[in-house]
Amino acid sequence: MEREWSFSTKLLHNEWKVDRATGAVSVPIQHASTFHQFDFDSFGKYDYSRSGNPTREALEETIAALEGGVRGFAFASGMAAISTALLLLSKGDHVLVTEDVYGGTYRIVTEVLSRFGIDYTFVDMTDRKAVAENIRPNTKVIYMETPSNPLLKVTDIRAVVELAKAHGCLTFLDNTFMTPALQRPLDLGVDVVLHSATKFLAGHSDVVAGLAVVKDEELGKQLYKWQNAFGAVLGVQDAWLVLRGLKTLHVRLKQSSESAMAIAEYLLRHPKVEEVYYPGLANHPGHDIQRSQAAGFGAVLSFRLADEEAARTFVRHVRLPVFAVSLGAVESILSHPAKMSHAAMPKEERLRRGITDGLLRLSVGLEDVNDLIADVEQALSFVKERPSISAR
Ligand SMILES: *Cc1c(COP(=O)(O)O)cnc(C)c1O
């Protein structure tokens, strides 16, 4: 019997490891926009690169295999993948969306879909009862993102899939924070997996890309039609960069997740840190669900300092992480959600969700973990103690 390779081996040894024409051990970048048809009547596999391109196809088939799907699609950005997948909705449909969804997805749902007669409701996806209560007869899609940004809330994927199936709705899941190295939503019954490949999949802060994967042929045909119609396809150089990044996905996530765990534990013990959000911590409310549905806890954590002044002081003094939006790269990336990813959200709404002015998000990279902890420690030494905290 043939042995089924493990995930880290599959990242390197797949259908695309050697080019069949030349034996090249790197996928050739095919720039052609159009393809000569050798026969008047029977056309070749490729005709025009928006409809199909061998380099993009290599990435699409690779991500489909890694997610356990039948068909993958590569787009010019994560938002292009998400927007195109949402074209599966029609006028009169309703979509139920997790309330701490990525800001760009929030914008598409509230400002674009609404103009085409598609209704929406935001709900706390970690609250099964609230999900059940908000499903309507015309609900076509339930949209999840887990763990969520920036508070790493964990949705019980199986529970939501069960509700969706009982009501005949499709489920979409943004798997950007986990990647198939840690979480395989299609295996749990999800219909469409979405990615910002800009983050962990490519992993080097040097490409913007998006992916979608389905496990149903019919759904794949529809999504292909919208990919080709909408045309937000990924360019070939960028497809190659994502393929290159994917080869090290497993080792990158393994090391970054281990470091994230160590940093989370360090922060948890630090008197100037008021709260630490990381699903790997036993006190995290989603810890057990995360363990039951994923193979790890990921490389992103958030922590709360007293106020904006404390966050400013920390950012001013920290030396290793870059201070930027985005995440999932070889270098650690620190961000301030209140002023960055969630700046567009009204303040009361932001605070209601726990995204306070003292909250910082850290995407842990590949630096030595002791260096990272030492850096965090020295930066925290400049943060003023809050009297109520020091009195504890
Ligand atoms: C970055 C991100 C997106 C958007 O992807 P782009 O590649 O920036 O368009 C979507 N979802 C999540 C969770 C993200 O982090």
Short mmCIF file of C-alpha atoms and ligand atoms in Angstrom, two decimals:
data_model
loop_
_atom_site.label_atom_id
_atom_site.label_comp_id
_atom_site.label_asym_id
_atom_site.label_seq_id
_atom_site.Cartn_x
_atom_site.Cartn_y
_atom_site.Cartn_z
CA MET A 1 0.00 0.00 0.00
CA GLU A 2 1.26 3.46 -0.81
CA ARG A 3 2.17 5.56 2.18
CA GLU A 4 0.31 8.84 2.50
CA TRP A 5 2.94 11.53 3.09
CA SER A 6 2.59 13.85 6.03
CA PHE A 7 1.84 17.53 5.58
CA SER A 8 5.42 18.81 5.75
CA THR A 9 6.49 16.28 3.08
CA LYS A 10 3.54 17.13 0.86
CA LEU A 11 4.60 20.77 0.87
CA LEU A 12 7.70 19.71 -1.12
CA HIS A 13 6.77 16.50 -2.88
CA ASN A 14 3.63 17.10 -4.87
CA GLU A 15 2.58 16.97 -8.47
CA TRP A 16 4.48 20.14 -9.17
CA LYS A 17 7.87 19.24 -7.77
CA VAL A 18 9.39 18.79 -11.22
CA ASP A 19 8.35 20.36 -14.49
CA ARG A 20 7.30 17.55 -16.82
CA ALA A 21 8.70 19.26 -19.91
CA THR A 22 12.19 20.07 -18.62
CA GLY A 23 12.66 18.41 -15.24
CA ALA A 24 13.13 21.84 -13.64
CA VAL A 25 12.71 21.59 -9.86
CA SER A 26 11.01 24.97 -9.60
CA VAL A 27 7.65 25.72 -11.22
CA PRO A 28 8.31 27.69 -14.45
CA ILE A 29 6.83 31.19 -14.58
CA GLN A 30 4.64 31.27 -17.69
CA HIS A 31 4.16 34.89 -18.66
CA ALA A 32 2.13 34.29 -21.83
CA SER A 33 -1.25 35.99 -21.85
CA THR A 34 -2.49 33.88 -24.75
CA PHE A 35 -1.83 30.41 -26.17
CA HIS A 36 -1.54 29.28 -29.79
CA GLN A 37 -4.26 26.82 -30.85
CA PHE A 38 -2.64 24.15 -32.98
CA ASP A 39 -5.89 22.89 -34.44
CA PHE A 40 -8.75 24.87 -36.02
CA ASP A 41 -11.39 22.90 -34.14
CA SER A 42 -9.90 21.39 -31.00
CA PHE A 43 -8.34 23.94 -28.67
CA GLY A 44 -5.61 23.20 -26.16
CA LYS A 45 -5.98 23.19 -22.39
CA TYR A 46 -5.02 26.86 -22.05
CA ASP A 47 -6.37 29.67 -24.19
CA TYR A 48 -6.11 32.95 -22.30
CA SER A 49 -4.34 33.53 -18.99
CA ARG A 50 -7.29 35.08 -17.14
CA SER A 51 -9.12 31.80 -17.75
CA GLY A 52 -6.17 29.55 -17.00
CA ASN A 53 -2.40 29.79 -16.67
CA PRO A 54 0.00 26.94 -15.85
CA THR A 55 1.89 28.82 -13.11
CA ARG A 56 -1.29 29.96 -11.39
CA GLU A 57 -2.71 26.47 -11.85
CA ALA A 58 0.26 24.97 -10.01
CA LEU A 59 -0.57 27.13 -7.00
CA GLU A 60 -4.30 26.46 -7.30
CA GLU A 61 -3.81 22.69 -7.37
CA THR A 62 -1.27 22.84 -4.57
CA ILE A 63 -3.55 24.72 -2.17
CA ALA A 64 -6.49 22.47 -3.11
CA ALA A 65 -4.42 19.41 -2.19
CA LEU A 66 -3.15 20.95 1.07
CA GLU A 67 -6.66 21.92 2.20
CA GLY A 68 -8.09 18.56 1.16
CA GLY A 69 -10.31 20.13 -1.51
CA VAL A 70 -10.97 19.34 -5.16
CA ARG A 71 -10.40 22.76 -6.62
CA GLY A 72 -8.39 25.86 -5.71
CA PHE A 73 -8.44 29.41 -7.06
CA ALA A 74 -5.78 32.10 -6.85
CA PHE A 75 -6.65 35.79 -6.70
CA ALA A 76 -4.89 39.13 -6.72
CA SER A 77 -5.45 39.56 -2.96
CA GLY A 78 -7.25 38.00 -0.02
CA MET A 79 -10.02 40.54 -0.55
CA ALA A 80 -10.32 39.55 -4.22
CA ALA A 81 -10.75 35.90 -3.14
CA ILE A 82 -13.34 36.81 -0.51
CA SER A 83 -15.25 39.22 -2.79
CA THR A 84 -15.35 36.71 -5.63
CA ALA A 85 -16.58 33.93 -3.34
CA LEU A 86 -19.34 36.24 -2.11
CA LEU A 87 -20.52 36.48 -5.73
CA LEU A 88 -22.07 33.06 -5.04
CA LEU A 89 -24.81 35.07 -3.29
CA SER A 90 -27.76 36.52 -5.23
CA LYS A 91 -30.19 39.36 -4.72
CA GLY A 92 -32.59 38.55 -1.87
CA ASP A 93 -30.10 36.29 -0.07
CA HIS A 94 -28.96 36.87 3.50
CA VAL A 95 -25.45 36.27 4.87
CA LEU A 96 -24.64 35.69 8.54
CA VAL A 97 -21.17 37.00 9.36
CA THR A 98 -18.95 36.68 12.41
CA GLU A 99 -18.88 40.04 14.20
CA ASP A 100 -15.11 40.22 14.47
CA VAL A 101 -14.58 39.65 10.79
CA TYR A 102 -11.61 41.19 8.92
CA GLY A 103 -12.22 44.91 8.21
CA GLY A 104 -12.10 44.53 4.42
CA THR A 105 -14.73 41.78 4.56
CA TYR A 106 -16.88 44.00 6.78
CA ARG A 107 -16.64 46.72 4.13
CA ILE A 108 -17.62 44.41 1.25
CA VAL A 109 -20.60 43.04 3.15
CA THR A 110 -21.90 46.36 4.46
CA GLU A 111 -21.07 48.70 1.57
CA VAL A 112 -21.09 46.53 -1.57
CA LEU A 113 -23.34 43.48 -1.10
CA SER A 114 -25.99 45.69 0.51
CA ARG A 115 -26.22 47.74 -2.72
CA PHE A 116 -27.05 44.57 -4.64
CA GLY A 117 -29.93 43.59 -2.38
CA ILE A 118 -28.01 41.09 -0.23
CA ASP A 119 -28.86 41.39 3.43
CA TYR A 120 -26.53 40.67 6.35
CA THR A 121 -26.41 40.14 10.10
CA PHE A 122 -23.30 40.19 12.29
CA VAL A 123 -23.29 37.75 15.15
CA ASP A 124 -20.91 36.49 17.83
CA MET A 125 -19.99 33.17 16.16
CA THR A 126 -18.72 31.76 19.44
CA ASP A 127 -22.33 31.90 20.69
CA ARG A 128 -24.08 28.93 19.12
CA LYS A 129 -27.51 30.06 20.29
CA ALA A 130 -27.07 33.50 18.72
CA VAL A 131 -26.02 31.86 15.44
CA ALA A 132 -29.10 29.60 15.46
CA GLU A 133 -31.43 32.51 16.26
CA ASN A 134 -30.13 34.65 13.42
CA ILE A 135 -30.47 32.12 10.62
CA ARG A 136 -33.32 33.16 8.32
CA PRO A 137 -35.16 31.26 5.60
CA ASN A 138 -33.11 33.20 3.00
CA THR A 139 -29.74 32.75 4.73
CA LYS A 140 -27.46 31.39 2.04
CA VAL A 141 -24.01 31.70 3.65
CA ILE A 142 -22.62 31.58 7.18
CA TYR A 143 -19.22 33.27 7.23
CA MET A 144 -16.63 32.33 9.89
CA GLU A 145 -13.15 33.50 10.79
CA THR A 146 -11.38 31.58 13.53
CA PRO A 147 -9.35 32.38 15.55
CA SER A 148 -10.55 35.92 15.05
CA ASN A 149 -8.70 39.18 14.83
CA PRO A 150 -7.49 40.73 17.12
CA LEU A 151 -8.89 38.93 20.20
CA LEU A 152 -8.33 35.36 18.94
CA LYS A 153 -11.88 34.24 19.68
CA VAL A 154 -12.45 30.64 18.67
CA THR A 155 -15.56 29.53 16.78
CA ASP A 156 -16.71 25.93 17.13
CA ILE A 157 -16.52 25.08 13.42
CA ARG A 158 -18.34 21.73 13.69
CA ALA A 159 -21.24 23.30 15.60
CA VAL A 160 -21.73 26.07 13.03
CA VAL A 161 -21.45 23.61 10.13
CA GLU A 162 -24.13 21.45 11.76
CA LEU A 163 -26.50 24.43 12.07
CA ALA A 164 -25.76 25.49 8.49
CA LYS A 165 -26.43 22.01 7.10
CA ALA A 166 -29.71 21.77 9.01
CA HIS A 167 -30.82 25.01 7.34
CA GLY A 168 -29.38 24.35 3.88
CA CYS A 169 -26.79 27.16 4.02
CA LEU A 170 -23.23 27.15 2.77
CA THR A 171 -20.35 27.83 5.17
CA PHE A 172 -17.32 29.99 4.31
CA LEU A 173 -14.25 30.14 6.56
CA ASP A 174 -11.34 32.57 6.46
CA ASN A 175 -8.41 30.30 7.39
CA THR A 176 -5.70 32.96 7.15
CA PHE A 177 -4.56 32.75 10.80
CA MET A 178 -4.23 28.95 10.84
CA THR A 179 -3.41 27.76 7.30
CA PRO A 180 -3.93 24.08 6.40
CA ALA A 181 -0.79 23.30 8.42
CA LEU A 182 -2.90 23.75 11.56
CA GLN A 183 -6.57 23.72 10.56
CA ARG A 184 -8.39 21.99 7.70
CA PRO A 185 -11.93 23.40 7.61
CA LEU A 186 -13.07 21.31 4.61
CA ASP A 187 -12.51 18.16 6.71
CA LEU A 188 -14.88 19.66 9.31
CA GLY A 189 -17.62 20.19 6.72
CA VAL A 190 -16.96 23.77 5.61
CA ASP A 191 -17.82 24.49 1.95
CA VAL A 192 -15.44 27.31 0.98
CA VAL A 193 -12.05 28.01 2.57
CA LEU A 194 -10.60 31.47 2.01
CA HIS A 195 -7.11 32.85 2.53
CA SER A 196 -5.15 35.99 2.48
CA ALA A 197 -2.03 34.23 1.15
CA THR A 198 -0.27 37.54 1.82
CA LYS A 199 0.16 36.30 5.40
CA PHE A 200 1.47 32.91 6.55
CA LEU A 201 1.12 31.00 3.26
CA ALA A 202 3.55 33.26 1.39
CA GLY A 203 5.10 34.35 4.64
CA HIS A 204 7.75 36.89 3.68
CA SER A 205 5.91 40.26 3.50
CA ASP A 206 6.68 40.45 -0.20
CA VAL A 207 3.47 39.53 -2.02
CA VAL A 208 -0.27 40.27 -1.84
CA ALA A 209 -2.37 37.25 -2.82
CA GLY A 210 -5.60 35.41 -2.06
CA LEU A 211 -6.85 31.83 -2.37
CA ALA A 212 -10.14 29.96 -2.25
CA VAL A 213 -10.67 26.19 -2.03
CA VAL A 214 -13.80 24.05 -2.34
CA LYS A 215 -14.41 20.33 -2.04
CA ASP A 216 -17.54 20.14 -4.16
CA GLU A 217 -17.13 19.96 -7.97
CA GLU A 218 -20.36 21.83 -8.66
CA LEU A 219 -19.44 24.68 -6.32
CA GLY A 220 -16.00 24.65 -7.94
CA LYS A 221 -17.54 25.16 -11.38
CA GLN A 222 -19.54 28.14 -10.14
CA LEU A 223 -16.59 29.72 -8.40
CA TYR A 224 -14.44 29.19 -11.48
CA LYS A 225 -17.05 31.00 -13.52
CA TRP A 226 -16.98 34.01 -11.16
CA GLN A 227 -13.18 34.00 -11.00
CA ASN A 228 -13.01 34.15 -14.78
CA ALA A 229 -15.86 36.65 -15.04
CA PHE A 230 -14.65 39.02 -12.33
CA GLY A 231 -11.03 38.62 -13.43
CA ALA A 232 -9.20 39.43 -10.19
CA VAL A 233 -6.68 36.63 -10.85
CA LEU A 234 -3.21 36.36 -9.35
CA GLY A 235 -0.26 37.33 -11.55
CA VAL A 236 2.30 34.65 -12.35
CA GLN A 237 5.30 36.17 -10.53
CA ASP A 238 3.16 36.45 -7.43
CA ALA A 239 1.84 32.89 -7.83
CA TRP A 240 5.46 31.74 -7.92
CA LEU A 241 6.30 33.69 -4.76
CA VAL A 242 3.41 32.04 -2.91
CA LEU A 243 4.54 28.59 -4.14
CA ARG A 244 8.06 29.37 -2.94
CA GLY A 245 6.81 30.54 0.47
CA LEU A 246 4.60 27.46 0.89
CA LYS A 247 7.60 25.11 0.88
CA THR A 248 8.64 26.32 4.32
CA LEU A 249 5.13 26.86 5.73
CA HIS A 250 5.34 23.98 8.16
CA VAL A 251 8.68 24.87 9.76
CA ARG A 252 7.84 28.55 9.87
CA LEU A 253 4.53 27.99 11.65
CA LYS A 254 6.01 25.40 13.98
CA GLN A 255 8.73 27.70 15.24
CA SER A 256 6.57 30.84 15.32
CA SER A 257 3.78 29.04 17.20
CA GLU A 258 6.22 27.70 19.81
CA SER A 259 7.63 31.18 20.28
CA ALA A 260 4.12 32.68 20.48
CA MET A 261 3.29 30.24 23.28
CA ALA A 262 6.43 31.18 25.21
CA ILE A 263 5.80 34.90 24.75
CA ALA A 264 2.14 34.54 25.77
CA GLU A 265 3.21 32.74 28.96
CA TYR A 266 5.79 35.42 29.67
CA LEU A 267 3.25 38.23 29.17
CA LEU A 268 0.69 36.42 31.34
CA ARG A 269 3.06 36.65 34.31
CA HIS A 270 4.04 40.29 33.69
CA PRO A 271 2.45 42.75 36.15
CA LYS A 272 2.11 45.53 33.55
CA VAL A 273 0.13 43.34 31.15
CA GLU A 274 -3.59 43.33 31.96
CA GLU A 275 -4.75 40.63 29.60
CA VAL A 276 -3.24 38.14 27.16
CA TYR A 277 -5.26 36.66 24.29
CA TYR A 278 -3.78 33.46 22.89
CA PRO A 279 -5.76 30.24 22.30
CA GLY A 280 -2.79 28.20 23.48
CA LEU A 281 -3.23 29.45 27.04
CA ALA A 282 -5.30 27.07 29.19
CA ASN A 283 -7.33 30.03 30.52
CA HIS A 284 -8.38 31.14 27.03
CA PRO A 285 -12.15 30.52 26.67
CA GLY A 286 -11.68 28.85 23.27
CA HIS A 287 -8.70 26.68 24.28
CA ASP A 288 -10.52 23.33 24.32
CA ILE A 289 -12.42 23.95 21.09
CA GLN A 290 -9.19 25.04 19.41
CA ARG A 291 -7.54 21.79 20.53
CA SER A 292 -10.43 19.76 19.19
CA GLN A 293 -10.47 21.32 15.72
CA ALA A 294 -6.90 22.46 14.99
CA ALA A 295 -3.41 21.02 15.26
CA GLY A 296 -2.01 24.11 16.97
CA PHE A 297 -2.63 27.60 18.26
CA GLY A 298 -0.90 29.73 15.67
CA ALA A 299 1.60 32.55 15.82
CA VAL A 300 -0.62 35.54 16.59
CA LEU A 301 -1.38 36.84 20.07
CA SER A 302 -2.74 40.05 21.52
CA PHE A 303 -2.15 41.69 24.88
CA ARG A 304 -3.64 44.59 26.71
CA LEU A 305 -1.67 47.35 28.39
CA ALA A 306 -3.31 49.97 30.62
CA ASP A 307 -4.02 52.64 28.00
CA GLU A 308 -2.88 54.30 24.82
CA GLU A 309 0.05 55.96 26.57
CA ALA A 310 1.33 52.56 27.69
CA ALA A 311 0.93 51.14 24.16
CA ARG A 312 2.76 54.15 22.70
CA THR A 313 5.63 53.76 25.15
CA PHE A 314 5.92 50.06 24.35
CA VAL A 315 5.94 50.64 20.60
CA ARG A 316 8.52 53.42 20.92
CA HIS A 317 10.94 51.20 22.81
CA VAL A 318 10.50 47.78 21.26
CA ARG A 319 13.34 47.05 18.81
CA LEU A 320 12.75 43.77 16.97
CA PRO A 321 9.18 43.67 15.61
CA VAL A 322 8.27 45.98 12.76
CA PHE A 323 5.30 48.19 13.64
CA ALA A 324 2.89 47.61 10.77
CA VAL A 325 -0.43 46.24 9.61
CA SER A 326 -0.33 42.67 8.27
CA LEU A 327 0.92 39.51 9.98
CA GLY A 328 2.22 36.05 9.27
CA ALA A 329 5.75 36.85 8.17
CA VAL A 330 9.31 35.76 8.91
CA GLU A 331 9.83 38.98 10.87
CA SER A 332 7.65 39.68 13.91
CA ILE A 333 4.98 42.30 13.25
CA LEU A 334 3.45 44.42 15.99
CA SER A 335 0.26 46.36 15.41
CA HIS A 336 -2.10 48.63 17.31
CA PRO A 337 -5.61 47.51 16.26
CA ALA A 338 -7.40 50.63 17.56
CA LYS A 339 -5.41 52.89 15.25
CA MET A 340 -4.72 50.39 12.44
CA SER A 341 -6.98 47.46 11.49
CA HIS A 342 -9.99 48.74 13.46
CA ALA A 343 -9.56 52.51 13.00
CA ALA A 344 -12.71 52.70 10.86
CA MET A 345 -14.87 51.15 13.58
CA PRO A 346 -16.85 53.59 15.79
CA LYS A 347 -15.15 53.94 19.17
CA GLU A 348 -18.04 52.61 21.30
CA GLU A 349 -18.35 49.57 19.05
CA ARG A 350 -14.60 49.00 19.24
CA LEU A 351 -14.57 49.22 23.04
CA ARG A 352 -17.65 47.00 23.32
CA ARG A 353 -15.65 44.33 21.49
CA GLY A 354 -12.66 44.73 23.80
CA ILE A 355 -10.43 46.47 21.26
CA THR A 356 -9.20 49.09 23.71
CA ASP A 357 -6.56 51.78 23.14
CA GLY A 358 -4.01 49.74 25.11
CA LEU A 359 -4.41 46.59 23.02
CA LEU A 360 -1.46 45.42 20.89
CA ARG A 361 -1.30 42.48 18.48
CA LEU A 362 1.89 40.57 17.88
CA SER A 363 2.47 38.24 14.96
CA VAL A 364 5.49 36.23 16.00
CA GLY A 365 8.20 35.68 13.40
CA LEU A 366 11.33 33.56 13.30
CA GLU A 367 13.64 35.57 15.54
CA ASP A 368 15.21 33.70 18.46
CA VAL A 369 12.50 33.52 21.12
CA ASN A 370 14.86 34.59 23.90
CA ASP A 371 15.76 37.71 21.93
CA LEU A 372 12.06 38.44 21.44
CA ILE A 373 11.25 38.00 25.12
CA ALA A 374 14.24 40.14 26.15
CA ASP A 375 13.08 42.83 23.76
CA VAL A 376 9.49 42.74 25.08
CA GLU A 377 10.88 42.86 28.63
CA GLN A 378 13.03 45.94 28.04
CA ALA A 379 10.19 47.73 26.23
CA LEU A 380 7.78 46.96 29.08
CA SER A 381 10.29 48.36 31.60
CA PHE A 382 9.54 51.83 30.17
CA VAL A 383 5.78 51.45 30.60
CA LYS A 384 4.43 53.21 33.71
CA GLU A 385 2.77 51.04 36.27
CA ARG A 386 -0.90 51.64 36.84
CA PRO A 387 -1.41 52.17 40.61
CA SER A 388 -4.29 49.67 40.86
CA ILE A 389 -2.16 47.09 39.12
CA SER A 390 0.99 47.52 41.24
CA ALA A 391 -1.14 47.33 44.37
CA ARG A 392 -2.32 43.83 43.45
C1 LIG B 1 -5.13 40.34 5.52
C2 LIG B 1 -6.40 39.58 5.72
C3 LIG B 1 -7.39 39.56 4.72
C4 LIG B 1 -7.28 40.36 3.44
O1 LIG B 1 -6.28 39.89 2.61
P1 LIG B 1 -5.47 40.81 1.57
O2 LIG B 1 -4.48 39.88 1.00
O3 LIG B 1 -4.86 41.94 2.37
O4 LIG B 1 -6.46 41.34 0.59
C5 LIG B 1 -8.51 38.78 4.96
N1 LIG B 1 -8.68 38.09 6.11
C6 LIG B 1 -7.75 38.10 7.08
C7 LIG B 1 -7.97 37.30 8.32
C8 LIG B 1 -6.57 38.84 6.93
O5 LIG B 1 -5.67 38.86 7.91
#
